[in-house]
Amino acid sequence: MNGISSHPSSNAAARKIAGASSPSDICIVGNGAIGKTAALALAQAGLRVSLLAPASASAGPSVASATEQASWDVRVYAVNQIARDLLSSIKVWDALDAERVAAVDGMNVTGDDENHPGHLVFDAYSAHVDALAWIVEDRNLNAALDAALKFSPNVRVVNGRAVSMRSDLHSVTLQLESGDTLEASLLVGADGGQSWVRGQCDIGLDYRAYGQRAIVTNFSCEKAHQGVAYQWFTATEGIVALLPLPGQRVSLVWSAPDALAETLMRQPAAQLAQHLGKYASHALGALTPLEPEVVRDFPLTLVKPHAMTAPRVALIGDAAHVIHPLAGHGMNLGFADVVALLKVINEREQQRDCGDARVLSRYARARKEEVLLMQLATDGLARLFGTGLEPLRMVRNIGLNLVNNLPVLKRRLMAHALGKRI
């Protein structure tokens, strides 16, 4: 049933939304972590925010079963410093279940030449930071965001689906499936890689399938991982990453060619663990699937919209860019979008509203360079390590070793990964 979730201090405002609601400063479409974070950050800046979530979403966070709460989510994020700072500023970071968050203290990257493999090592100590990243489960993050939204008086959560959009010089209006409407000065599309908002704006895009699927699951490991994330670039089996979870547990993200992925997905998790032994056994010992065994996969694509804005519309997160997960920065790009959008809105001139064309052009400029660099870097690496040509194998392994032995270049790469200067 379509409707509004009630917040303790906003029952009166919620009742007004039936039919034509009172206008908001910002309307956000999307029910993922990026959209929720944007809603909280913008609301805490004093703006009136409407968050449009799918009609199937409940009015509050779902109650997970005891088994689900005890299990480990196979969907995890490597959150960098910028993202952590943002989540801290909206009082969400400290609300996470800290016992389910793992700091990444080091990263060990290995190339694909068995005789002369490339090798690249990063560590938090050399970078003069507390951690290179933090591994956070999707379920843990969304539970903390949902709890914060319940007590945010400036956010109205609308359960429903938009069927049309129209904009004019002063506002944008969404027509909902229920017949209700939502009006705002700015519409933010945070509705994923197949964004409905982006489609309504006729924003063109470049799309390419990588011919790979990301296989995700979790294991316990025989040896302690010491907070190190491992990544292997292989000649024929794609890119294998094992990320540290609390205790002697690791999370797998395997970007495997489609044909191999189909084979792997037909195997039991124990056989998958055995297959990984040729990469991980030296560092982590034997791997054992965590109970309950859950293995999932999803296709990998590159999505490059031709613009991040349209009249009275801004795109954030996967609606604005989808990249290969080999660097683990897709989510961090989305958090950085929120930071940039919040900044230009906070710094706008008094006569300009949130959806003013000048404000949106500043947002687009602020994000252009970082998004382009990350797209080029991840796409380039995916292409480079996606070929089995021997000359290229030699070059890429030499490159890994060269970077590992050039402190200045290595520090620059670490700074980019951390989202800050070091």
Tab-separated table of C-alpha atoms in Angstrom:
chain	number	residue	atom	x	y	z
A	1	MET	CA	0.000	0.000	0.000
A	2	ASN	CA	1.401	3.418	-0.937
A	3	GLY	CA	1.835	5.885	1.856
A	4	ILE	CA	4.144	7.782	4.143
A	5	SER	CA	6.220	6.400	6.985
A	6	SER	CA	5.531	8.298	10.170
A	7	HIS	CA	8.383	9.991	11.981
A	8	PRO	CA	7.916	10.970	15.644
A	9	SER	CA	7.979	14.687	15.023
A	10	SER	CA	6.406	14.869	11.576
A	11	ASN	CA	2.969	13.221	11.748
A	12	ALA	CA	1.214	16.413	10.701
A	13	ALA	CA	3.515	16.863	7.723
A	14	ALA	CA	3.000	13.238	6.733
A	15	ARG	CA	-0.779	13.645	6.697
A	16	LYS	CA	-0.466	16.544	4.233
A	17	ILE	CA	1.163	14.359	1.589
A	18	ALA	CA	-2.051	12.610	0.574
A	19	GLY	CA	-2.940	14.038	-2.852
A	20	ALA	CA	-0.860	17.140	-3.581
A	21	SER	CA	1.822	17.322	-0.930
A	22	SER	CA	3.426	20.485	0.365
A	23	PRO	CA	6.545	21.248	-1.709
A	24	SER	CA	9.961	20.095	-0.513
A	25	ASP	CA	13.305	21.687	-1.181
A	26	ILE	CA	14.591	18.347	-2.479
A	27	CYS	CA	12.965	15.097	-3.564
A	28	ILE	CA	15.223	12.019	-3.716
A	29	VAL	CA	14.216	8.934	-5.698
A	30	GLY	CA	15.894	5.736	-4.512
A	31	ASN	CA	15.953	3.467	-1.497
A	32	GLY	CA	19.625	2.474	-1.417
A	33	ALA	CA	22.366	3.570	0.942
A	34	ILE	CA	23.418	6.517	-1.258
A	35	GLY	CA	19.898	7.933	-1.467
A	36	LYS	CA	19.311	7.537	2.270
A	37	THR	CA	22.663	9.151	3.073
A	38	ALA	CA	21.851	12.081	0.798
A	39	ALA	CA	18.448	12.499	2.461
A	40	LEU	CA	19.964	12.623	5.940
A	41	ALA	CA	22.845	14.928	4.980
A	42	LEU	CA	20.623	17.421	3.159
A	43	ALA	CA	17.975	17.340	5.897
A	44	GLN	CA	20.571	17.981	8.575
A	45	ALA	CA	21.641	21.024	6.540
A	46	GLY	CA	18.155	22.419	7.222
A	47	LEU	CA	16.478	21.458	3.942
A	48	ARG	CA	13.051	19.842	3.597
A	49	VAL	CA	13.561	16.456	1.958
A	50	SER	CA	11.164	13.874	0.511
A	51	LEU	CA	12.574	10.383	-0.037
A	52	LEU	CA	10.596	8.295	-2.548
A	53	ALA	CA	11.105	4.584	-1.858
A	54	PRO	CA	9.547	1.603	-3.674
A	55	ALA	CA	5.945	0.852	-2.750
A	56	SER	CA	6.999	-2.573	-1.503
A	57	ALA	CA	9.262	-0.992	1.093
A	58	SER	CA	7.878	-1.070	4.611
A	59	ALA	CA	7.365	2.038	6.652
A	60	GLY	CA	10.384	1.171	8.728
A	61	PRO	CA	13.376	-1.167	8.765
A	62	SER	CA	12.419	-4.805	8.430
A	63	VAL	CA	12.910	-7.104	11.371
A	64	ALA	CA	15.513	-9.681	10.402
A	65	SER	CA	15.302	-13.213	11.707
A	66	ALA	CA	17.787	-14.347	14.327
A	67	THR	CA	19.497	-16.503	11.694
A	68	GLU	CA	19.761	-13.585	9.257
A	69	GLN	CA	21.107	-11.255	11.938
A	70	ALA	CA	23.787	-13.771	12.877
A	71	SER	CA	24.785	-14.503	9.274
A	72	TRP	CA	27.205	-12.397	7.269
A	73	ASP	CA	25.848	-10.376	4.367
A	74	VAL	CA	27.521	-11.299	1.067
A	75	ARG	CA	27.104	-7.732	-0.163
A	76	VAL	CA	29.841	-5.594	1.389
A	77	TYR	CA	31.417	-2.203	0.700
A	78	ALA	CA	35.002	-0.985	1.097
A	79	VAL	CA	34.253	2.428	2.608
A	80	ASN	CA	37.032	5.026	2.255
A	81	GLN	CA	37.852	8.001	4.480
A	82	ILE	CA	35.604	10.476	2.644
A	83	ALA	CA	32.638	8.131	2.968
A	84	ARG	CA	33.373	7.455	6.626
A	85	ASP	CA	33.633	11.186	7.359
A	86	LEU	CA	30.280	11.767	5.660
A	87	LEU	CA	28.596	8.949	7.592
A	88	SER	CA	30.133	10.270	10.816
A	89	SER	CA	28.839	13.790	10.129
A	90	ILE	CA	25.245	12.507	9.903
A	91	LYS	CA	25.662	10.377	13.072
A	92	VAL	CA	25.406	7.067	11.213
A	93	TRP	CA	28.949	5.710	11.462
A	94	ASP	CA	28.843	5.348	15.246
A	95	ALA	CA	25.410	3.716	14.953
A	96	LEU	CA	26.836	0.810	12.931
A	97	ASP	CA	27.372	-2.509	14.676
A	98	ALA	CA	31.110	-2.000	15.181
A	99	GLU	CA	31.699	-5.700	15.785
A	100	ARG	CA	30.702	-6.314	12.167
A	101	VAL	CA	33.025	-3.679	10.655
A	102	ALA	CA	36.589	-4.617	9.665
A	103	ALA	CA	39.415	-2.150	9.060
A	104	VAL	CA	41.581	-2.758	5.997
A	105	ASP	CA	45.139	-2.235	7.244
A	106	GLY	CA	46.862	-3.431	4.090
A	107	MET	CA	46.329	-4.467	0.499
A	108	ASN	CA	48.264	-7.157	-1.351
A	109	VAL	CA	47.908	-7.235	-5.161
A	110	THR	CA	49.418	-10.077	-7.200
A	111	GLY	CA	49.787	-10.333	-10.991
A	112	ASP	CA	49.222	-13.339	-13.202
A	113	ASP	CA	52.680	-14.594	-14.171
A	114	GLU	CA	53.404	-17.779	-12.216
A	115	ASN	CA	57.164	-17.490	-12.714
A	116	HIS	CA	57.586	-13.714	-12.369
A	117	PRO	CA	54.340	-12.340	-10.879
A	118	GLY	CA	53.800	-8.660	-10.420
A	119	HIS	CA	53.365	-7.565	-6.834
A	120	LEU	CA	52.024	-4.374	-5.254
A	121	VAL	CA	51.561	-3.799	-1.527
A	122	PHE	CA	49.848	-0.918	0.283
A	123	ASP	CA	49.597	-0.429	4.040
A	124	ALA	CA	47.954	2.067	6.345
A	125	TYR	CA	51.155	2.704	8.298
A	126	SER	CA	53.000	3.971	5.199
A	127	ALA	CA	50.006	6.105	4.283
A	128	HIS	CA	49.931	7.625	7.799
A	129	VAL	CA	46.250	6.779	8.235
A	130	ASP	CA	44.269	4.628	10.650
A	131	ALA	CA	43.066	2.334	7.855
A	132	LEU	CA	43.009	2.161	4.061
A	133	ALA	CA	39.272	1.411	4.155
A	134	TRP	CA	36.587	-0.248	6.260
A	135	ILE	CA	34.558	-3.267	5.135
A	136	VAL	CA	30.876	-2.735	5.950
A	137	GLU	CA	27.952	-5.045	5.203
A	138	ASP	CA	25.055	-3.636	3.215
A	139	ARG	CA	22.602	-4.838	5.881
A	140	ASN	CA	24.563	-3.175	8.693
A	141	LEU	CA	24.784	0.146	6.840
A	142	ASN	CA	21.141	0.249	5.802
A	143	ALA	CA	19.917	-0.646	9.290
A	144	ALA	CA	21.807	2.344	10.714
A	145	LEU	CA	20.511	4.639	7.959
A	146	ASP	CA	16.906	3.464	8.459
A	147	ALA	CA	17.144	4.088	12.193
A	148	ALA	CA	18.454	7.614	11.596
A	149	LEU	CA	15.697	8.360	9.081
A	150	LYS	CA	13.031	7.465	11.663
A	151	PHE	CA	14.199	10.352	13.825
A	152	SER	CA	14.905	12.947	11.122
A	153	PRO	CA	12.050	15.499	11.258
A	154	ASN	CA	13.093	17.120	7.962
A	155	VAL	CA	12.745	13.886	5.952
A	156	ARG	CA	9.419	12.539	4.711
A	157	VAL	CA	9.640	8.968	3.436
A	158	VAL	CA	7.070	8.313	0.722
A	159	ASN	CA	6.347	4.705	-0.235
A	160	GLY	CA	5.351	4.587	-3.872
A	161	ARG	CA	6.463	4.648	-7.494
A	162	ALA	CA	6.720	7.624	-9.816
A	163	VAL	CA	5.086	7.257	-13.225
A	164	SER	CA	5.787	10.672	-14.752
A	165	MET	CA	7.840	13.799	-14.195
A	166	ARG	CA	7.494	17.387	-15.304
A	167	SER	CA	9.639	20.424	-14.590
A	168	ASP	CA	9.386	24.158	-15.124
A	169	LEU	CA	11.505	27.175	-14.294
A	170	HIS	CA	10.814	26.912	-10.569
A	171	SER	CA	10.175	23.288	-9.609
A	172	VAL	CA	9.899	19.638	-10.599
A	173	THR	CA	6.809	17.519	-9.944
A	174	LEU	CA	6.489	13.746	-9.762
A	175	GLN	CA	3.176	12.019	-10.424
A	176	LEU	CA	2.954	8.833	-8.368
A	177	GLU	CA	1.205	5.601	-9.271
A	178	SER	CA	-1.193	6.244	-6.381
A	179	GLY	CA	-2.298	9.559	-7.894
A	180	ASP	CA	-0.359	11.606	-5.326
A	181	THR	CA	2.199	14.183	-6.421
A	182	LEU	CA	5.539	15.302	-5.016
A	183	GLU	CA	6.923	18.749	-5.797
A	184	ALA	CA	10.426	20.058	-5.070
A	185	SER	CA	12.967	22.600	-6.208
A	186	LEU	CA	15.428	19.799	-6.986
A	187	LEU	CA	14.968	16.146	-7.918
A	188	VAL	CA	17.858	13.827	-7.053
A	189	GLY	CA	18.077	10.532	-8.911
A	190	ALA	CA	19.631	7.904	-6.634
A	191	ASP	CA	17.784	4.998	-8.208
A	192	GLY	CA	20.628	2.835	-9.471
A	193	GLY	CA	22.243	1.867	-12.741
A	194	GLN	CA	18.904	1.525	-14.552
A	195	SER	CA	17.747	4.886	-13.215
A	196	TRP	CA	14.135	5.845	-13.982
A	197	VAL	CA	14.953	9.491	-13.225
A	198	ARG	CA	17.817	9.500	-15.748
A	199	GLY	CA	15.535	7.969	-18.357
A	200	GLN	CA	12.916	10.681	-17.825
A	201	CYS	CA	15.562	13.320	-18.527
A	202	ASP	CA	16.581	11.757	-21.861
A	203	ILE	CA	20.205	11.699	-20.767
A	204	GLY	CA	22.159	9.541	-23.200
A	205	LEU	CA	24.710	7.030	-22.011
A	206	ASP	CA	27.549	4.770	-23.120
A	207	TYR	CA	27.077	1.176	-22.047
A	208	ARG	CA	29.327	-1.852	-22.284
A	209	ALA	CA	29.043	-5.317	-20.790
A	210	TYR	CA	32.373	-6.658	-19.533
A	211	GLY	CA	31.454	-10.277	-20.194
A	212	GLN	CA	32.070	-10.963	-16.517
A	213	ARG	CA	29.960	-11.686	-13.463
A	214	ALA	CA	30.858	-10.778	-9.890
A	215	ILE	CA	30.529	-13.794	-7.615
A	216	VAL	CA	30.151	-12.890	-3.941
A	217	THR	CA	30.133	-15.066	-0.839
A	218	ASN	CA	31.883	-15.383	2.542
A	219	PHE	CA	34.364	-17.836	4.054
A	220	SER	CA	36.187	-18.492	7.278
A	221	CYS	CA	39.948	-18.764	6.821
A	222	GLU	CA	42.431	-21.082	8.528
A	223	LYS	CA	45.032	-18.325	9.010
A	224	ALA	CA	44.403	-14.825	10.368
A	225	HIS	CA	44.100	-12.257	7.584
A	226	GLN	CA	45.704	-9.500	9.717
A	227	GLY	CA	43.383	-6.916	8.189
A	228	VAL	CA	44.871	-7.403	4.704
A	229	ALA	CA	42.757	-7.375	1.533
A	230	TYR	CA	44.086	-9.715	-1.162
A	231	GLN	CA	43.589	-9.356	-4.903
A	232	TRP	CA	44.810	-11.611	-7.687
A	233	PHE	CA	44.772	-10.606	-11.360
A	234	THR	CA	44.641	-13.887	-13.275
A	235	ALA	CA	45.225	-14.657	-16.943
A	236	THR	CA	42.108	-16.764	-17.520
A	237	GLU	CA	39.898	-16.565	-14.424
A	238	GLY	CA	39.368	-12.839	-14.013
A	239	ILE	CA	40.044	-10.878	-10.851
A	240	VAL	CA	39.782	-12.517	-7.430
A	241	ALA	CA	39.512	-10.390	-4.279
A	242	LEU	CA	39.236	-11.536	-0.668
A	243	LEU	CA	38.345	-8.745	1.746
A	244	PRO	CA	38.806	-8.966	5.524
A	245	LEU	CA	35.762	-9.397	7.738
A	246	PRO	CA	35.896	-9.373	11.564
A	247	GLY	CA	37.560	-12.443	13.037
A	248	GLN	CA	39.034	-15.056	10.733
A	249	ARG	CA	36.525	-14.403	7.965
A	250	VAL	CA	36.829	-13.037	4.441
A	251	SER	CA	34.403	-11.813	1.793
A	252	LEU	CA	34.898	-12.930	-1.807
A	253	VAL	CA	34.381	-10.675	-4.837
A	254	TRP	CA	35.375	-12.675	-7.914
A	255	SER	CA	35.024	-10.905	-11.274
A	256	ALA	CA	34.883	-14.047	-13.393
A	257	PRO	CA	34.351	-14.433	-17.162
A	258	ASP	CA	30.737	-15.342	-17.930
A	259	ALA	CA	31.423	-18.963	-18.909
A	260	LEU	CA	33.511	-19.607	-15.800
A	261	ALA	CA	30.956	-17.825	-13.605
A	262	GLU	CA	28.209	-20.116	-14.854
A	263	THR	CA	30.325	-23.137	-13.961
A	264	LEU	CA	31.256	-21.777	-10.539
A	265	MET	CA	27.647	-20.919	-9.692
A	266	ARG	CA	26.637	-24.529	-10.307
A	267	GLN	CA	29.215	-25.755	-7.768
A	268	PRO	CA	28.634	-26.023	-4.011
A	269	ALA	CA	30.371	-23.375	-1.930
A	270	ALA	CA	32.830	-25.958	-0.577
A	271	GLN	CA	34.053	-26.688	-4.104
A	272	LEU	CA	34.334	-22.955	-4.768
A	273	ALA	CA	36.494	-22.639	-1.641
A	274	GLN	CA	38.712	-25.473	-2.850
A	275	HIS	CA	39.060	-23.779	-6.244
A	276	LEU	CA	40.249	-20.584	-4.521
A	277	GLY	CA	42.953	-22.520	-2.697
A	278	LYS	CA	45.453	-22.078	-5.530
A	279	TYR	CA	45.366	-18.330	-4.906
A	280	ALA	CA	44.663	-17.986	-1.208
A	281	SER	CA	46.088	-21.040	0.569
A	282	HIS	CA	49.560	-19.592	1.140
A	283	ALA	CA	48.240	-16.394	2.772
A	284	LEU	CA	45.001	-17.572	4.357
A	285	GLY	CA	45.172	-21.363	4.545
A	286	ALA	CA	42.066	-23.433	3.879
A	287	LEU	CA	38.779	-21.617	3.268
A	288	THR	CA	35.467	-22.882	4.657
A	289	PRO	CA	32.041	-21.549	3.567
A	290	LEU	CA	30.187	-19.634	6.270
A	291	GLU	CA	26.784	-20.949	7.297
A	292	PRO	CA	24.221	-20.470	5.920
A	293	GLU	CA	25.920	-20.854	2.539
A	294	VAL	CA	24.914	-17.987	0.257
A	295	VAL	CA	26.570	-17.430	-3.132
A	296	ARG	CA	25.301	-14.725	-5.445
A	297	ASP	CA	26.393	-13.222	-8.745
A	298	PHE	CA	25.581	-10.174	-10.843
A	299	PRO	CA	26.686	-8.947	-14.296
A	300	LEU	CA	29.449	-6.366	-14.588
A	301	THR	CA	28.919	-3.369	-16.846
A	302	LEU	CA	30.271	0.077	-17.558
A	303	VAL	CA	27.578	2.768	-17.634
A	304	LYS	CA	28.666	6.310	-18.525
A	305	PRO	CA	25.758	8.795	-18.674
A	306	HIS	CA	26.530	11.810	-20.834
A	307	ALA	CA	25.555	14.177	-18.011
A	308	MET	CA	25.067	14.133	-14.243
A	309	THR	CA	22.472	16.897	-14.320
A	310	ALA	CA	19.402	18.041	-16.238
A	311	PRO	CA	17.062	20.977	-15.591
A	312	ARG	CA	16.258	20.745	-11.861
A	313	VAL	CA	17.709	17.228	-11.675
A	314	ALA	CA	20.973	15.856	-10.245
A	315	LEU	CA	22.128	12.240	-10.465
A	316	ILE	CA	24.148	10.526	-7.744
A	317	GLY	CA	25.543	7.043	-7.179
A	318	ASP	CA	24.982	4.339	-9.798
A	319	ALA	CA	22.416	6.540	-11.530
A	320	ALA	CA	25.357	8.796	-12.427
A	321	HIS	CA	28.083	6.179	-13.046
A	322	VAL	CA	28.555	2.414	-12.919
A	323	ILE	CA	32.148	1.153	-12.917
A	324	HIS	CA	33.976	-2.169	-12.662
A	325	PRO	CA	34.286	-3.276	-9.001
A	326	LEU	CA	37.983	-4.195	-9.239
A	327	ALA	CA	39.003	-1.100	-7.264
A	328	GLY	CA	36.069	-1.320	-4.846
A	329	HIS	CA	35.224	2.353	-5.348
A	330	GLY	CA	31.785	2.369	-6.953
A	331	MET	CA	30.087	3.059	-3.635
A	332	ASN	CA	32.690	5.629	-2.630
A	333	LEU	CA	32.060	7.591	-5.836
A	334	GLY	CA	28.419	7.782	-4.777
A	335	PHE	CA	29.274	9.053	-1.306
A	336	ALA	CA	31.573	11.655	-2.892
A	337	ASP	CA	28.643	12.743	-5.096
A	338	VAL	CA	26.641	13.419	-1.928
A	339	VAL	CA	29.501	15.430	-0.429
A	340	ALA	CA	29.831	17.553	-3.582
A	341	LEU	CA	26.079	18.127	-3.939
A	342	LEU	CA	25.774	19.106	-0.280
A	343	LYS	CA	28.679	21.547	-0.656
A	344	VAL	CA	27.338	23.411	-3.693
A	345	ILE	CA	23.871	23.629	-2.175
A	346	ASN	CA	25.214	24.935	1.149
A	347	GLU	CA	27.400	27.498	-0.644
A	348	ARG	CA	24.783	28.753	-3.106
A	349	GLU	CA	23.882	32.417	-3.210
A	350	GLN	CA	20.855	33.480	-1.199
A	351	GLN	CA	18.765	34.187	-4.301
A	352	ARG	CA	19.309	30.717	-5.756
A	353	ASP	CA	17.255	27.660	-4.789
A	354	CYS	CA	18.584	24.097	-4.644
A	355	GLY	CA	17.690	23.311	-8.242
A	356	ASP	CA	19.040	26.488	-9.780
A	357	ALA	CA	20.916	25.847	-13.039
A	358	ARG	CA	24.061	27.564	-11.757
A	359	VAL	CA	24.104	25.386	-8.639
A	360	LEU	CA	23.722	22.221	-10.705
A	361	SER	CA	26.475	23.246	-13.126
A	362	ARG	CA	28.814	23.667	-10.149
A	363	TYR	CA	27.940	20.151	-8.992
A	364	ALA	CA	28.610	18.719	-12.449
A	365	ARG	CA	31.999	20.466	-12.656
A	366	ALA	CA	32.941	19.354	-9.155
A	367	ARG	CA	32.394	15.692	-10.007
A	368	LYS	CA	33.575	15.574	-13.637
A	369	GLU	CA	37.298	14.985	-13.090
A	370	GLU	CA	37.128	12.376	-10.323
A	371	VAL	CA	34.390	10.354	-12.019
A	372	LEU	CA	36.205	10.418	-15.371
A	373	LEU	CA	39.529	9.379	-13.808
A	374	MET	CA	37.907	6.470	-11.945
A	375	GLN	CA	36.066	5.355	-15.080
A	376	LEU	CA	39.271	5.449	-17.122
A	377	ALA	CA	41.308	3.711	-14.426
A	378	THR	CA	38.913	0.853	-13.721
A	379	ASP	CA	37.983	0.331	-17.365
A	380	GLY	CA	41.628	0.439	-18.426
A	381	LEU	CA	42.684	-2.080	-15.787
A	382	ALA	CA	39.757	-4.364	-16.627
A	383	ARG	CA	40.776	-4.296	-20.293
A	384	LEU	CA	44.488	-4.703	-19.566
A	385	PHE	CA	44.012	-7.680	-17.265
A	386	GLY	CA	41.243	-9.130	-19.393
A	387	THR	CA	43.600	-10.199	-22.150
A	388	GLY	CA	45.816	-13.282	-22.091
A	389	LEU	CA	48.346	-12.013	-24.655
A	390	GLU	CA	51.792	-12.869	-23.349
A	391	PRO	CA	53.468	-9.479	-24.138
A	392	LEU	CA	50.737	-7.655	-22.232
A	393	ARG	CA	50.967	-10.101	-19.329
A	394	MET	CA	54.657	-9.284	-19.078
A	395	VAL	CA	54.095	-5.530	-19.270
A	396	ARG	CA	51.378	-5.454	-16.603
A	397	ASN	CA	53.402	-7.532	-14.156
A	398	ILE	CA	56.436	-5.321	-14.695
A	399	GLY	CA	54.142	-2.340	-14.117
A	400	LEU	CA	52.929	-3.666	-10.764
A	401	ASN	CA	56.498	-4.234	-9.603
A	402	LEU	CA	57.583	-0.820	-10.868
A	403	VAL	CA	54.827	0.992	-8.966
A	404	ASN	CA	55.652	-1.023	-5.847
A	405	ASN	CA	59.212	0.296	-5.984
A	406	LEU	CA	58.413	3.938	-6.729
A	407	PRO	CA	57.348	5.531	-3.400
A	408	VAL	CA	56.097	8.799	-4.920
A	409	LEU	CA	53.803	7.104	-7.450
A	410	LYS	CA	52.697	4.596	-4.829
A	411	ARG	CA	51.723	7.402	-2.428
A	412	ARG	CA	49.695	9.079	-5.199
A	413	LEU	CA	47.794	5.869	-5.837
A	414	MET	CA	47.112	5.465	-2.134
A	415	ALA	CA	45.936	9.066	-1.877
A	416	HIS	CA	43.517	8.539	-4.740
A	417	ALA	CA	42.180	5.355	-3.138
A	418	LEU	CA	41.766	7.086	0.210
A	419	GLY	CA	40.094	10.088	-1.386
A	420	LYS	CA	42.544	12.500	0.230
A	421	ARG	CA	46.048	13.861	0.090
A	422	ILE	CA	48.687	11.956	2.075
